[in-house]
Amino acid sequence: MTSQSHYRVTEVVRRPDQEKRGFREQRGLACVNNLIIKLNDQVLPQTQESMSSNILSVLAKLEAAKQITNRIQQREQEEDQNDRLQANRERRKAEWEAFVIEQHRKSAEVDEEHVKAAEWLKEQYVRMEKDLAKFRTF
């Protein structure tokens, strides 16, 4: 009997504790429910309205930032292109100078060959005149 009475006593003591815990949980859930209702009814519409009113300015700022970025990128590309063009100009100038030097060298070679050929022709004409002179005396 003692065990049965002990069970009944602890059960009687536990019931009010369980009821208190249940009431606390119920109050906590009610608070959470009230918070959710408030969020749905007040905060969410205010947030949506704020977002709607600010989205146009945000989009305008984003578009302006995009245009600035595009201009910066275009300037960098133009600078890169100008650098490449300058490098190409310098390379072409060096090639042209090398070409002119080579043409002067070839021109000097042709002049030298011309002088040698002219001398050879003079010598040839002198020999031919001597040969003709031999035949005239006969």
PDB file of N, CA, C and O in Angstrom, residues 3 5 22 27 43 45 48 51 62 65 77 82 85 88 100 103 111 116:
ATOM      1  N   SER A   3       3.392   1.904  -1.610  1.00  0.00           N
ATOM      2  CA  SER A   3       3.815   2.284  -2.946  1.00  0.00           C
ATOM      3  C   SER A   3       2.656   2.891  -3.726  1.00  0.00           C
ATOM      4  O   SER A   3       2.839   3.827  -4.484  1.00  0.00           O
ATOM      5  N   SER A   5       0.135   4.530  -2.434  1.00  0.00           N
ATOM      6  CA  SER A   5      -0.136   5.855  -1.898  1.00  0.00           C
ATOM      7  C   SER A   5       0.935   6.843  -2.331  1.00  0.00           C
ATOM      8  O   SER A   5       0.647   8.011  -2.605  1.00  0.00           O
ATOM      9  N   GLY A  22       2.201  23.247 -18.939  1.00  0.00           N
ATOM     10  CA  GLY A  22       1.339  23.322 -20.112  1.00  0.00           C
ATOM     11  C   GLY A  22       0.863  24.745 -20.337  1.00  0.00           C
ATOM     12  O   GLY A  22       0.807  25.223 -21.466  1.00  0.00           O
ATOM     13  N   ARG A  27       1.163  29.796 -23.207  1.00  0.00           N
ATOM     14  CA  ARG A  27       1.390  31.234 -23.263  1.00  0.00           C
ATOM     15  C   ARG A  27       2.541  31.555 -24.236  1.00  0.00           C
ATOM     16  O   ARG A  27       2.468  32.521 -25.001  1.00  0.00           O
ATOM     17  N   VAL A  43       4.586  44.303 -40.174  1.00  0.00           N
ATOM     18  CA  VAL A  43       5.989  44.412 -40.584  1.00  0.00           C
ATOM     19  C   VAL A  43       6.178  44.015 -42.039  1.00  0.00           C
ATOM     20  O   VAL A  43       6.853  44.712 -42.798  1.00  0.00           O
ATOM     21  N   PRO A  45       4.029  44.036 -44.672  1.00  0.00           N
ATOM     22  CA  PRO A  45       3.573  45.065 -45.625  1.00  0.00           C
ATOM     23  C   PRO A  45       4.465  46.307 -45.619  1.00  0.00           C
ATOM     24  O   PRO A  45       4.734  46.882 -46.676  1.00  0.00           O
ATOM     25  N   GLN A  48       7.585  45.398 -47.528  1.00  0.00           N
ATOM     26  CA  GLN A  48       7.309  45.343 -48.961  1.00  0.00           C
ATOM     27  C   GLN A  48       7.151  46.747 -49.542  1.00  0.00           C
ATOM     28  O   GLN A  48       7.660  47.037 -50.630  1.00  0.00           O
ATOM     29  N   MET A  51      10.547  48.339 -49.705  1.00  0.00           N
ATOM     30  CA  MET A  51      11.309  47.768 -50.820  1.00  0.00           C
ATOM     31  C   MET A  51      10.802  48.315 -52.143  1.00  0.00           C
ATOM     32  O   MET A  51      11.583  48.660 -53.026  1.00  0.00           O
ATOM     33  N   LEU A  62      22.311  51.287 -59.487  1.00  0.00           N
ATOM     34  CA  LEU A  62      22.979  50.133 -60.088  1.00  0.00           C
ATOM     35  C   LEU A  62      23.291  50.396 -61.560  1.00  0.00           C
ATOM     36  O   LEU A  62      24.387  50.081 -62.034  1.00  0.00           O
ATOM     37  N   ALA A  65      26.188  52.797 -61.757  1.00  0.00           N
ATOM     38  CA  ALA A  65      27.437  52.091 -61.461  1.00  0.00           C
ATOM     39  C   ALA A  65      27.864  51.234 -62.649  1.00  0.00           C
ATOM     40  O   ALA A  65      29.058  51.163 -62.982  1.00  0.00           O
ATOM     41  N   GLN A  77      40.508  49.542 -72.308  1.00  0.00           N
ATOM     42  CA  GLN A  77      40.673  48.886 -73.607  1.00  0.00           C
ATOM     43  C   GLN A  77      41.310  49.839 -74.611  1.00  0.00           C
ATOM     44  O   GLN A  77      42.173  49.432 -75.401  1.00  0.00           O
ATOM     45  N   ASN A  82      45.887  51.642 -77.616  1.00  0.00           N
ATOM     46  CA  ASN A  82      46.873  52.680 -77.912  1.00  0.00           C
ATOM     47  C   ASN A  82      48.285  52.171 -77.643  1.00  0.00           C
ATOM     48  O   ASN A  82      49.209  52.467 -78.406  1.00  0.00           O
ATOM     49  N   LEU A  85      49.078  49.905 -80.478  1.00  0.00           N
ATOM     50  CA  LEU A  85      49.344  50.698 -81.679  1.00  0.00           C
ATOM     51  C   LEU A  85      50.708  51.364 -81.601  1.00  0.00           C
ATOM     52  O   LEU A  85      51.454  51.385 -82.585  1.00  0.00           O
ATOM     53  N   ASN A  88      53.270  48.782 -82.198  1.00  0.00           N
ATOM     54  CA  ASN A  88      53.302  48.459 -83.635  1.00  0.00           C
ATOM     55  C   ASN A  88      53.999  49.556 -84.425  1.00  0.00           C
ATOM     56  O   ASN A  88      54.779  49.274 -85.338  1.00  0.00           O
ATOM     57  N   VAL A 100      65.593  50.664 -94.917  1.00  0.00           N
ATOM     58  CA  VAL A 100      66.334  51.762 -95.557  1.00  0.00           C
ATOM     59  C   VAL A 100      67.834  51.471 -95.519  1.00  0.00           C
ATOM     60  O   VAL A 100      68.545  51.661 -96.526  1.00  0.00           O
ATOM     61  N   GLN A 103      68.570  48.879 -98.068  1.00  0.00           N
ATOM     62  CA  GLN A 103      68.518  49.438 -99.421  1.00  0.00           C
ATOM     63  C   GLN A 103      69.773  50.250 -99.730  1.00  0.00           C
ATOM     64  O   GLN A 103      70.294  50.183-100.848  1.00  0.00           O
ATOM     65  N   ASP A 111      76.168  50.109-107.044  1.00  0.00           N
ATOM     66  CA  ASP A 111      77.080  51.156-107.516  1.00  0.00           C
ATOM     67  C   ASP A 111      78.479  50.601-107.713  1.00  0.00           C
ATOM     68  O   ASP A 111      79.162  50.897-108.716  1.00  0.00           O
ATOM     69  N   LYS A 116      82.713  48.658-111.360  1.00  0.00           N
ATOM     70  CA  LYS A 116      83.571  47.570-111.858  1.00  0.00           C
ATOM     71  C   LYS A 116      83.221  47.232-113.303  1.00  0.00           C
ATOM     72  O   LYS A 116      84.117  47.045-114.135  1.00  0.00           O
TER      73      LYS A 116
END
